[in-house]
PDB file of C-alpha atoms in Angstrom:
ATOM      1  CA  UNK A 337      10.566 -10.729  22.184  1.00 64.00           C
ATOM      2  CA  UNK A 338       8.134  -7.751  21.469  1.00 67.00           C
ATOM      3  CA  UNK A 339       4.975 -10.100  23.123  1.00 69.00           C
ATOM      4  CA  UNK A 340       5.641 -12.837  25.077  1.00 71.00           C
ATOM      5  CA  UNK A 341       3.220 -15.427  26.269  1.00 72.00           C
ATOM      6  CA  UNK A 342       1.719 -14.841  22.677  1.00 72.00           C
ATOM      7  CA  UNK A 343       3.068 -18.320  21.357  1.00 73.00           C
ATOM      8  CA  UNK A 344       3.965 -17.631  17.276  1.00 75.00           C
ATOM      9  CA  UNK A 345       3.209 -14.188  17.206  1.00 76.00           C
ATOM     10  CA  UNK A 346       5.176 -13.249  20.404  1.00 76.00           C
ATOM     11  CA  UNK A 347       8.292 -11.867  17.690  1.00 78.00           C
ATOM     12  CA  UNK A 348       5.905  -9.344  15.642  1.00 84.00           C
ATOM     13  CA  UNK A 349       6.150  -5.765  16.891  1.00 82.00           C
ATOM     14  CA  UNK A 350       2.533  -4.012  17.846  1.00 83.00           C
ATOM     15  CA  UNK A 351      -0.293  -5.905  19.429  1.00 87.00           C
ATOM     16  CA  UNK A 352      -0.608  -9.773  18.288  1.00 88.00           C
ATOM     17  CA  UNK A 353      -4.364  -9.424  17.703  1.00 90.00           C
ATOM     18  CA  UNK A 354      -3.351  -6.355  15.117  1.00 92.00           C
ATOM     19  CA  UNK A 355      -1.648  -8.898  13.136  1.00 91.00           C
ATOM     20  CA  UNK A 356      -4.637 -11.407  13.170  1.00 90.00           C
ATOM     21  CA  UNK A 357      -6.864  -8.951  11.541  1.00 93.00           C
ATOM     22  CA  UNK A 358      -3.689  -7.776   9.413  1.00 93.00           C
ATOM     23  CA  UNK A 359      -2.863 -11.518   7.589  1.00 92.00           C
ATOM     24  CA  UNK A 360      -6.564 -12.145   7.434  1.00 94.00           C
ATOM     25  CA  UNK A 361      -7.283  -8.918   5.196  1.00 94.00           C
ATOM     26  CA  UNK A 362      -4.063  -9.392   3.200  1.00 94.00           C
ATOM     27  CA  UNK A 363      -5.632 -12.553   2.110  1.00 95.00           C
ATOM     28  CA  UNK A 364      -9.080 -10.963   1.605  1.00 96.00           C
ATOM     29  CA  UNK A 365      -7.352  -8.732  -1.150  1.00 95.00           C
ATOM     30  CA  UNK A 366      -5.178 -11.674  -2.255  1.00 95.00           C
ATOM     31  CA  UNK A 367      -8.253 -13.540  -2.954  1.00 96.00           C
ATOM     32  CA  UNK A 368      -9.852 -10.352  -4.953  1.00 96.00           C
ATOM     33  CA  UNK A 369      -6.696  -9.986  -6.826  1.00 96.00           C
ATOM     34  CA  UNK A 370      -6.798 -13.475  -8.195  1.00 95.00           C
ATOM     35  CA  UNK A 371     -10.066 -13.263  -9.002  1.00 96.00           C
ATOM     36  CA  UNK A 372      -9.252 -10.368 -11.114  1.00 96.00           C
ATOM     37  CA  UNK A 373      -6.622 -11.526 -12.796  1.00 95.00           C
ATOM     38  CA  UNK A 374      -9.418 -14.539 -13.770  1.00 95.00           C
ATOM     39  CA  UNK A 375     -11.974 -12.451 -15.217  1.00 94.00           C
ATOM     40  CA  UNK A 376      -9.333 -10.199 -16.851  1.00 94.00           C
ATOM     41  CA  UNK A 377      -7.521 -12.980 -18.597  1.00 93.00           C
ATOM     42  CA  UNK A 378     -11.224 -13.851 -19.962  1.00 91.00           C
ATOM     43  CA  UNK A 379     -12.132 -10.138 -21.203  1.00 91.00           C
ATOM     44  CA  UNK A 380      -8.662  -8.537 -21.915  1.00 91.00           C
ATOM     45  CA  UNK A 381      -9.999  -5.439 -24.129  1.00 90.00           C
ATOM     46  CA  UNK A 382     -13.040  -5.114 -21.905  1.00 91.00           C
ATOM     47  CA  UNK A 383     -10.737  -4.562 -19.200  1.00 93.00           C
ATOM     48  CA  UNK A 384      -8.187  -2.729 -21.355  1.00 92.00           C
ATOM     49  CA  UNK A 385     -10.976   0.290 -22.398  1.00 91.00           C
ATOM     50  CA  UNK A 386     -12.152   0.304 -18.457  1.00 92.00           C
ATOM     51  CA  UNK A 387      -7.975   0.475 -17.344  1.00 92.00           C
ATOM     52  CA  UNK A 388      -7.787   3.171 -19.918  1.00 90.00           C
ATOM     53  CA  UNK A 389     -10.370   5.536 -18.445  1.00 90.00           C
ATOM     54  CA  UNK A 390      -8.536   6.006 -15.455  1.00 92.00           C
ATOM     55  CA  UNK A 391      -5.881   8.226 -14.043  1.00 90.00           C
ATOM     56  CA  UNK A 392      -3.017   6.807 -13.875  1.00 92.00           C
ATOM     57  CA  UNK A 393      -0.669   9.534 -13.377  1.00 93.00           C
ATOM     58  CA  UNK A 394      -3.324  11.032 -10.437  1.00 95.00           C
ATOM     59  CA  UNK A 395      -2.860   7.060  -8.801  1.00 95.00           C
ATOM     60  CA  UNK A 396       0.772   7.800  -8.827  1.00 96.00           C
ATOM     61  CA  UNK A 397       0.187  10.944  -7.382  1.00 97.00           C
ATOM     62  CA  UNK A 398      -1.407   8.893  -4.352  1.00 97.00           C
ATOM     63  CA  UNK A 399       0.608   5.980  -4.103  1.00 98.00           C
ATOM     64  CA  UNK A 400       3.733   8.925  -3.425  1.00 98.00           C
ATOM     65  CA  UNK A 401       0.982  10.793  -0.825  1.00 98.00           C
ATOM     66  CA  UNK A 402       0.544   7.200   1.025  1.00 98.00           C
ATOM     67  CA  UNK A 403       3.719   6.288   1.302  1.00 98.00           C
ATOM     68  CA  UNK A 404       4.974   9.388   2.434  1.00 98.00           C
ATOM     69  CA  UNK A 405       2.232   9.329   5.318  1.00 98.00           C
ATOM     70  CA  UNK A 406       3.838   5.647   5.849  1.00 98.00           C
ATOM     71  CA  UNK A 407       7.178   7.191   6.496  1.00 98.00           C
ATOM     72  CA  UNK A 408       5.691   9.905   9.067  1.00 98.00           C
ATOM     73  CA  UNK A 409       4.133   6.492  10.698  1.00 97.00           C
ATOM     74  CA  UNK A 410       7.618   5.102  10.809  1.00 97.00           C
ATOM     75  CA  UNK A 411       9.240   8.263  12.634  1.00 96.00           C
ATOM     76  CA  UNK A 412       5.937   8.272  14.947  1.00 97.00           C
ATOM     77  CA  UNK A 413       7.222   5.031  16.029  1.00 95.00           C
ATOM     78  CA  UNK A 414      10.504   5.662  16.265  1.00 94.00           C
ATOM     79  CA  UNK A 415       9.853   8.887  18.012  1.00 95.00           C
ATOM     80  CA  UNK A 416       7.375   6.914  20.776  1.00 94.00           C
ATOM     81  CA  UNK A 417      10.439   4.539  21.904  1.00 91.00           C
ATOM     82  CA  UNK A 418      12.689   7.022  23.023  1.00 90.00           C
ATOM     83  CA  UNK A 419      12.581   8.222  26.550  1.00 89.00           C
ATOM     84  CA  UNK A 420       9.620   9.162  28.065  1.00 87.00           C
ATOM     85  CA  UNK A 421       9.403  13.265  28.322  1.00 90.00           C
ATOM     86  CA  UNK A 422       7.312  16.324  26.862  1.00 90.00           C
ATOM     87  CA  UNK A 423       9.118  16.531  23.890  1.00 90.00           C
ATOM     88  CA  UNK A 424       9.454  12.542  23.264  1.00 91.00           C
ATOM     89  CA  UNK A 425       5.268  13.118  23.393  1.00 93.00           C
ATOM     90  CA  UNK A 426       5.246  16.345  21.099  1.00 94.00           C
ATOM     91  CA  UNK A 427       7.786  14.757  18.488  1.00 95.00           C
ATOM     92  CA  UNK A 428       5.384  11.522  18.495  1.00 96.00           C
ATOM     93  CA  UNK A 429       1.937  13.231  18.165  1.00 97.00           C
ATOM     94  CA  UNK A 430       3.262  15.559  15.198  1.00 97.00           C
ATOM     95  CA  UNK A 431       4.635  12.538  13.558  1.00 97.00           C
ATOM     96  CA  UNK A 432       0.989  10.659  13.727  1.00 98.00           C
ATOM     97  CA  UNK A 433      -0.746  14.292  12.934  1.00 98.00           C
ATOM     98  CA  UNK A 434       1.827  14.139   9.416  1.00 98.00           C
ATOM     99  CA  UNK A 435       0.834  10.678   8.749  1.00 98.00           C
ATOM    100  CA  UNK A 436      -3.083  11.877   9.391  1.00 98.00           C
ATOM    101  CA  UNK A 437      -2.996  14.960   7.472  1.00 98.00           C
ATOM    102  CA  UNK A 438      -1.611  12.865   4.389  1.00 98.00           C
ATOM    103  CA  UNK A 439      -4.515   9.897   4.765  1.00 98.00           C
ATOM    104  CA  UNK A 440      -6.895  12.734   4.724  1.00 98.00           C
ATOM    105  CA  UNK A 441      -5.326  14.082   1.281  1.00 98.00           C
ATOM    106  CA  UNK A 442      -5.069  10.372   0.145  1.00 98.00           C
ATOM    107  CA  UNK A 443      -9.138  10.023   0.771  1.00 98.00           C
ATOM    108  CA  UNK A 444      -9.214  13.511  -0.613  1.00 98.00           C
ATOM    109  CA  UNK A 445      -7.172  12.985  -3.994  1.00 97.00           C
ATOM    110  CA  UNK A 446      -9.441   9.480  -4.565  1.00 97.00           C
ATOM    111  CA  UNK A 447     -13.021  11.625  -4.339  1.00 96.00           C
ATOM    112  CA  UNK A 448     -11.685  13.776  -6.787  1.00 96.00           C
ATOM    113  CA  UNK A 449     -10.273  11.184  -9.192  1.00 95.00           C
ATOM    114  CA  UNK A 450     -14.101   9.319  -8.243  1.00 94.00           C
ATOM    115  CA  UNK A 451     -15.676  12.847  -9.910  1.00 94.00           C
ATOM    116  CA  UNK A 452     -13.600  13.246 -12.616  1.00 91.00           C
ATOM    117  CA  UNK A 453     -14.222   9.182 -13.808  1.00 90.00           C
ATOM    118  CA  UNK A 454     -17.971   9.239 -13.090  1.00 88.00           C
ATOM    119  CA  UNK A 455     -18.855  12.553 -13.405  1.00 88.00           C
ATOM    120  CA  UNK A 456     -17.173  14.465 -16.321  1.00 83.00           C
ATOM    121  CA  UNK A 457     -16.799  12.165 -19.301  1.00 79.00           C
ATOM    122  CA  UNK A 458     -18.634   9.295 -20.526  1.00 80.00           C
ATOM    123  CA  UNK A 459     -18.155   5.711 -18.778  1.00 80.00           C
ATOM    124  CA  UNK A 460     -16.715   3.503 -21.306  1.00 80.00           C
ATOM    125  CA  UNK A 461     -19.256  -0.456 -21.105  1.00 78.00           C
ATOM    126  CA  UNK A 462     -16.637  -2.120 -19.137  1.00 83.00           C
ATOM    127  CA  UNK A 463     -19.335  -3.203 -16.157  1.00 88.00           C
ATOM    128  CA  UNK A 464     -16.778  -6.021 -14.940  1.00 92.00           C
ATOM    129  CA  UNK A 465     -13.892  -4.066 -14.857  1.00 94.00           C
ATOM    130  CA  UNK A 466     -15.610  -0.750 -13.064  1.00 94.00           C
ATOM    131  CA  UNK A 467     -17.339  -3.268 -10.696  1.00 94.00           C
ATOM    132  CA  UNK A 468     -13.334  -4.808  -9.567  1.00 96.00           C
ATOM    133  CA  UNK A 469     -12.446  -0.917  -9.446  1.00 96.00           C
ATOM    134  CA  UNK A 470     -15.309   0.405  -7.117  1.00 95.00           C
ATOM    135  CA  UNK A 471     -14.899  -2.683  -5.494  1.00 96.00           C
ATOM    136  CA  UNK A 472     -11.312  -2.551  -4.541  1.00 97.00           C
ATOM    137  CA  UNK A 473     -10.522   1.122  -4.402  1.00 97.00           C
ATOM    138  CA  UNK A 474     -14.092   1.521  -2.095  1.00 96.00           C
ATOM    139  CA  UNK A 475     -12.468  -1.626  -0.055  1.00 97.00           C
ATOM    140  CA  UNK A 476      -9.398  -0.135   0.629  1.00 97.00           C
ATOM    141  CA  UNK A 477     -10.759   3.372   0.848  1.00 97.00           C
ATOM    142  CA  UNK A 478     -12.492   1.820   4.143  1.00 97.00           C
ATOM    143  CA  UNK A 479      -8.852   0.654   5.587  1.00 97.00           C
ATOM    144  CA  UNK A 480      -7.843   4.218   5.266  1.00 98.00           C
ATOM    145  CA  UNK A 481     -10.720   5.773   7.184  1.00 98.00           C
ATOM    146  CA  UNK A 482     -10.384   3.330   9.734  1.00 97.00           C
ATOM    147  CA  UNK A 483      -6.692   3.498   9.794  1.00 97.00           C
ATOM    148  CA  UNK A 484      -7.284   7.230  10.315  1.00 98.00           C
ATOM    149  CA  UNK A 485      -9.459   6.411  13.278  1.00 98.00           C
ATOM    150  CA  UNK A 486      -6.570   4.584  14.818  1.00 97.00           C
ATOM    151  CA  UNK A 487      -3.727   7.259  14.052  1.00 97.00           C
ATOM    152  CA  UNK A 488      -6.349   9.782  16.229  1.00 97.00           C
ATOM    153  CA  UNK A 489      -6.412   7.283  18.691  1.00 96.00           C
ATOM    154  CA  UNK A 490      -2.382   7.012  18.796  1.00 96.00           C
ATOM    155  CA  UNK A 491      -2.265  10.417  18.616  1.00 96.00           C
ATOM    156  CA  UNK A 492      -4.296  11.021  21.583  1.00 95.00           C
ATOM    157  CA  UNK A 493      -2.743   8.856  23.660  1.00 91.00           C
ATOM    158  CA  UNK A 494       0.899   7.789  22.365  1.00 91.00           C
ATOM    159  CA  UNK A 495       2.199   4.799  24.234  1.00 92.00           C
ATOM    160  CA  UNK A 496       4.815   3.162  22.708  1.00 93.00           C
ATOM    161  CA  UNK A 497       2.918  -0.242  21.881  1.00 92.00           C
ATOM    162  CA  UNK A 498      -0.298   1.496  20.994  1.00 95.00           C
ATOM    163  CA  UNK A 499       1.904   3.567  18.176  1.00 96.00           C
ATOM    164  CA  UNK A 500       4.023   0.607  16.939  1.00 94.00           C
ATOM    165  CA  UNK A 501      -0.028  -1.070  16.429  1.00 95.00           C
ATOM    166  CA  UNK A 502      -1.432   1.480  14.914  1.00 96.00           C
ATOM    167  CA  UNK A 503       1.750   2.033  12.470  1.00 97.00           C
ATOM    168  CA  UNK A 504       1.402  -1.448  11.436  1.00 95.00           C
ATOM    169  CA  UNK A 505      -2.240  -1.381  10.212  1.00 96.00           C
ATOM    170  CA  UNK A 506      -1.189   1.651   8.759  1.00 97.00           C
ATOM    171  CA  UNK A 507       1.653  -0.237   6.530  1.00 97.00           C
ATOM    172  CA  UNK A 508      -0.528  -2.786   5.747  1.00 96.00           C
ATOM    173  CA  UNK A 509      -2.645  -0.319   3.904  1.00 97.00           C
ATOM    174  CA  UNK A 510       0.324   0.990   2.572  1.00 96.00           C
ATOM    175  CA  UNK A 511       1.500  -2.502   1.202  1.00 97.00           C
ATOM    176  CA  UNK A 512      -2.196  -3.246  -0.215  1.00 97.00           C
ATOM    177  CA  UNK A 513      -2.418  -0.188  -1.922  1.00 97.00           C
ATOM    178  CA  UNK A 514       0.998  -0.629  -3.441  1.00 97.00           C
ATOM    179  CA  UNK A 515      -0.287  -3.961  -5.343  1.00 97.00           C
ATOM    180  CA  UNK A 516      -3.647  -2.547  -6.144  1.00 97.00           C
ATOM    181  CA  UNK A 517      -2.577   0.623  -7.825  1.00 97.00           C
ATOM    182  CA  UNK A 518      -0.358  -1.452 -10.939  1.00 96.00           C
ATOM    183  CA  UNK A 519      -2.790  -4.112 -10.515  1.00 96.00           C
ATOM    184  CA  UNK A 520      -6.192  -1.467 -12.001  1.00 96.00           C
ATOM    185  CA  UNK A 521      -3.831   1.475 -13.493  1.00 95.00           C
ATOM    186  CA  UNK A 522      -0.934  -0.155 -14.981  1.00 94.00           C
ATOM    187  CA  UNK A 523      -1.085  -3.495 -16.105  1.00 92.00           C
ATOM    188  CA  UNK A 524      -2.637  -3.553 -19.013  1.00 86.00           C
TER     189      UNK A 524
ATOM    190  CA  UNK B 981      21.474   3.672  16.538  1.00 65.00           C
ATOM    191  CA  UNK B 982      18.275   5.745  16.439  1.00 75.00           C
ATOM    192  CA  UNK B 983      20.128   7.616  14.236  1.00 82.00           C
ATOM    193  CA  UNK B 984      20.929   4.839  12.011  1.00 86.00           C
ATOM    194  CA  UNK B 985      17.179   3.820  12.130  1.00 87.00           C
ATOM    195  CA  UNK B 986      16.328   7.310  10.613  1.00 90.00           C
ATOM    196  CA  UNK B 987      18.810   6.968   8.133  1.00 93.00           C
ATOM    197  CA  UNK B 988      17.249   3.545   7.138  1.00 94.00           C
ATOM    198  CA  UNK B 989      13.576   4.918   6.792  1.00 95.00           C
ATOM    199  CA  UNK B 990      14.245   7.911   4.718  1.00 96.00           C
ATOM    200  CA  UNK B 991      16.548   5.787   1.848  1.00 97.00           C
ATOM    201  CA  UNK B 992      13.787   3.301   2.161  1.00 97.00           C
ATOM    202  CA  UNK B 993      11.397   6.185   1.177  1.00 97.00           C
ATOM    203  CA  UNK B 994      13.525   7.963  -1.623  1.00 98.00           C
ATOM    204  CA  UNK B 995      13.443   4.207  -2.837  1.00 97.00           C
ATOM    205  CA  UNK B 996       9.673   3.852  -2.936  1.00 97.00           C
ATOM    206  CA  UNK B 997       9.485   7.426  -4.551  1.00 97.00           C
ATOM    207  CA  UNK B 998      12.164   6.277  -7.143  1.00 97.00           C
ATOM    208  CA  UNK B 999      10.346   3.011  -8.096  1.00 96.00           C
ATOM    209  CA  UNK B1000       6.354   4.607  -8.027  1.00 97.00           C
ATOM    210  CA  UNK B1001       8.024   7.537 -10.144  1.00 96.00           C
ATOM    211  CA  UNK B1002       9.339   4.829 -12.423  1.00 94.00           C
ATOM    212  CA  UNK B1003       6.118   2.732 -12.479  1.00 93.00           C
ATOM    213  CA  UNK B1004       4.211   5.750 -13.164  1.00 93.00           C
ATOM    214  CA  UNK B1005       6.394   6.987 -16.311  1.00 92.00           C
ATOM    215  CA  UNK B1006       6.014   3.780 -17.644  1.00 88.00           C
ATOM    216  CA  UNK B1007       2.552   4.282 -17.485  1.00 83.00           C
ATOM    217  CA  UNK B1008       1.684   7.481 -18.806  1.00 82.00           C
ATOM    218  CA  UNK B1009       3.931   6.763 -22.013  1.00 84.00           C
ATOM    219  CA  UNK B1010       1.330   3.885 -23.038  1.00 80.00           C
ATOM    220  CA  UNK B1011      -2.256   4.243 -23.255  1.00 75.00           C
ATOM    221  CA  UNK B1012      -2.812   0.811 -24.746  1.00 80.00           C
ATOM    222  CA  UNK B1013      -0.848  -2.313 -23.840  1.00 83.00           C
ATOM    223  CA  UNK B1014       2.266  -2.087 -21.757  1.00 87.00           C
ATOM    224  CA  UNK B1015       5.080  -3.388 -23.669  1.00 89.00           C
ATOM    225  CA  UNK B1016       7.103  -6.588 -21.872  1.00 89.00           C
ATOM    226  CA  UNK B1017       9.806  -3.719 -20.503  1.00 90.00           C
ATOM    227  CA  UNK B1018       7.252  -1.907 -19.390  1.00 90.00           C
ATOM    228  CA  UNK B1019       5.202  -4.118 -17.720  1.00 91.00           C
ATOM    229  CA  UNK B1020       8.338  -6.025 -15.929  1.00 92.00           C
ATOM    230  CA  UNK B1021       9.357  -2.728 -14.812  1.00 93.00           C
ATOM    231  CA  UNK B1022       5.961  -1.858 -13.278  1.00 94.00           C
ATOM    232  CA  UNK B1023       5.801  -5.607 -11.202  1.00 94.00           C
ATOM    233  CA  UNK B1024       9.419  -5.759 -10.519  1.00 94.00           C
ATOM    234  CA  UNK B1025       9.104  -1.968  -8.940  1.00 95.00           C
ATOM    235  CA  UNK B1026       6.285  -3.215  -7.108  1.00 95.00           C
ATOM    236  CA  UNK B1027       7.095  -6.171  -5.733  1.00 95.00           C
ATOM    237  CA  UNK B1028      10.367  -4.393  -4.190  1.00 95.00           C
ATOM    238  CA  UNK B1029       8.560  -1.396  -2.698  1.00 96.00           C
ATOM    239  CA  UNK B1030       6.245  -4.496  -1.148  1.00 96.00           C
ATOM    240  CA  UNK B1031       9.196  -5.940   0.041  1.00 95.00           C
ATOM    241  CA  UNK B1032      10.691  -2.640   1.439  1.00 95.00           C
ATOM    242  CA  UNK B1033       7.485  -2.008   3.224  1.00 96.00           C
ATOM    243  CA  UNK B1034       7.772  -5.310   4.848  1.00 94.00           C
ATOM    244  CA  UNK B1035      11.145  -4.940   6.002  1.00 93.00           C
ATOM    245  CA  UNK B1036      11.557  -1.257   6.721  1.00 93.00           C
ATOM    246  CA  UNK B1037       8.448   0.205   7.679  1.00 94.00           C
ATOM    247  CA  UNK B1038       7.060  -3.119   9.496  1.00 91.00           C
ATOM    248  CA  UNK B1039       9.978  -3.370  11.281  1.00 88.00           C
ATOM    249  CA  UNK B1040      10.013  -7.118   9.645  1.00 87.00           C
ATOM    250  CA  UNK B1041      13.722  -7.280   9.694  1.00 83.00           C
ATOM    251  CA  UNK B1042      13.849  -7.829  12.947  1.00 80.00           C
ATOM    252  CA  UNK B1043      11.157 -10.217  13.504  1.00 83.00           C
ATOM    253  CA  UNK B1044      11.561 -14.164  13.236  1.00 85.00           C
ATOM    254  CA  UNK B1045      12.448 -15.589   9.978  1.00 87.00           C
ATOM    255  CA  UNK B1046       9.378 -18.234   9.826  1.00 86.00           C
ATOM    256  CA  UNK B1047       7.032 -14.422   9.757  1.00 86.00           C
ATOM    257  CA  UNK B1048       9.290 -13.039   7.548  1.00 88.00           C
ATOM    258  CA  UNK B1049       8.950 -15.866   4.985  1.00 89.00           C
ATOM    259  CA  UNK B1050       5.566 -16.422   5.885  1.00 89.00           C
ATOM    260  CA  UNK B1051       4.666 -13.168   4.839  1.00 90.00           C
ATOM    261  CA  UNK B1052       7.351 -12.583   1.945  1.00 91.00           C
ATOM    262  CA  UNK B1053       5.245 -15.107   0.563  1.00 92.00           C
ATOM    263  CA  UNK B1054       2.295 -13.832   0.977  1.00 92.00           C
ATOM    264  CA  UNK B1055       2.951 -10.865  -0.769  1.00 92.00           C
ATOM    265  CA  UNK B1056       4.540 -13.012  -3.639  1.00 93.00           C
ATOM    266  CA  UNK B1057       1.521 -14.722  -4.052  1.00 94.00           C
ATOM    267  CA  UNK B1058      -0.237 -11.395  -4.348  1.00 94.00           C
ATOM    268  CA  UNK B1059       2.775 -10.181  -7.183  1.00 93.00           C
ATOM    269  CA  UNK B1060       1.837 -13.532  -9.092  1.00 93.00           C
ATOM    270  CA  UNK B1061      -1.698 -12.696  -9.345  1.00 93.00           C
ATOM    271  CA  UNK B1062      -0.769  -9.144 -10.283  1.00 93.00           C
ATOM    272  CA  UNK B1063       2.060 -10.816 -12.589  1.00 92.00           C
ATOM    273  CA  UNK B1064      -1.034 -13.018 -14.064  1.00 93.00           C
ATOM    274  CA  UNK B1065      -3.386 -10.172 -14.552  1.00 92.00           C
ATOM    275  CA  UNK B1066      -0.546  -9.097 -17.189  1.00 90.00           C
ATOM    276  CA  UNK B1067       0.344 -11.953 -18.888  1.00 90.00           C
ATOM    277  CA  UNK B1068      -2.031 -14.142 -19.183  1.00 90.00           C
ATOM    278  CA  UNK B1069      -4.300 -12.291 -21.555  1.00 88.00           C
ATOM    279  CA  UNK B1070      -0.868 -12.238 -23.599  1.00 86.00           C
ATOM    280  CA  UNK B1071      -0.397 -16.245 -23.616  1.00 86.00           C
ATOM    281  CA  UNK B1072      -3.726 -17.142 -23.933  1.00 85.00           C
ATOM    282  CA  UNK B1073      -3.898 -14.566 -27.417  1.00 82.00           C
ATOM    283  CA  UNK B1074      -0.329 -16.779 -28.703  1.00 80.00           C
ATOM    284  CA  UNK B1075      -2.274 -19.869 -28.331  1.00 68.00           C
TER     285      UNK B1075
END
């Protein structure tokens, strides 16, 4: 039992209160994504010319950078619960700097695919759909950063629990932004 | 065992590269409409890289089933609405 004396959410791994904040924002998004699939089930070709703007193969590209970042959490965690020594410390922190370095690119990759959208070719009149698209991408764009916040934090100080905590926010932006990306790219 | 554990993250991320690769072919061969392969290939590739996540990165295999199923469901829920985003325009242009 990773947290006893936490009643229910004693058998999750990572701080209890981590997985508060985690189910409440997975329902946040599950609530936007029904609401999308309302409004696009009333405009399908509105939504169709907006979906068709975008970059799909460029939200690939980032959905492979996340996930990869995801798997350097993973080993960061891994790393953290074997014995404590210098090099048990080392392998950790370069495992949360991996993980870092690829949110940054993530955030990096999304400005870029932001300019060329806006910025280099005409916006087709899809206001609903673009709206949804800021909406959610900006949304989760905010996880990231803050999820980058907490991998410094790990990072700087790599206890075993505070790693296994950090690398399940982390996930959980991982998991969101695995439903998001078919959701606005590729179901059309 | 740590070993084993290594093992179990890196085939779960050749799998998520596999099915995103897949999901994103399928994409970039239609512009318009997804055809019904196509777009059961792009929610049934996400909804098992969801699941992997869950199990395999969140360490979720290991945790009690009631969490498990509560949030296997949770994620389903999300994979209908994405599922619904898809098909419903379809149905509701057949009626």
């Amino acid at each position: 039992m990773p947290n006893p004396g936490w009643g229910p959410l004693s058998g999750l791994p990572g701080n209890p209160l981590m997985w508060v904040l985690i189910l409440s924002e997975l329902l946040v998004f599950a609530a936007f994504f029904g609401v999308f699939a309302w409004h696009r089930a009333n405009a399908p070709q509105s939504f169709l010319l907006g979906q068709q703007h975008l970059a799909p193969l460029i939200g690939g590209l980032n959905t492979l950078v996340l996930l990869t970042s995801g798997l350097a959490a993973a080993l960061a965690v891994d790393a953290s619960r074997q014995p404590p020594s210098a090099r048990q410390r080392r392998r950790t922190r370069q495992r949360l700097w991996i993980a870092m370095a690829l949110g940054i690119l993530f955030c990096v990759i999304k400005a870029f695919e932001y300019h060329l959208e806006f910025f280099t070719s005409p916006i087709p009149n899809s206001v609903t759909f673009f709206t949804f698209y800021i909406g959610l991408t900006g949304f989760h764009a905010a996880h990231v950063i803050f999820g980058l916040c907490l991998l410094a934090i790990a990072a700087w100080r790599p206890h075993p629990h505070t790693v296994e905590t950090v690398a399940a926010f982390w996930h959980m932006v991982d998991l969101v932004w695995v439903l998001l990306y078919p959701l606005l790219y590729l179901v059309r | 065992m740590h070993h084993d554990l290594q093992r179990r993250r890196w085939r779960t991320w050749a799998l998520l590269m596999l099915m995103t690769l897949l999901a994103m072919a399928s994409g970039a061969l239609h512009r318009g409409e997804l055809p019904w392969w196509g777009l059961t290939l792009v929610i049934g590739a996400s909804l098992i890289k969801a699941q992997q996540i869950l199990a395999n990165y969140l360490d979720l295999r290991i945790a009690p089933s009631a969490w498990r199923g509560g949030l296997l469901i949770m994620v389903g829920v999300m994979g209908l609405c994405l599922a619904a985003a898809g098909l419903l325009p379809r149905w509701l242009a057949m009626d």
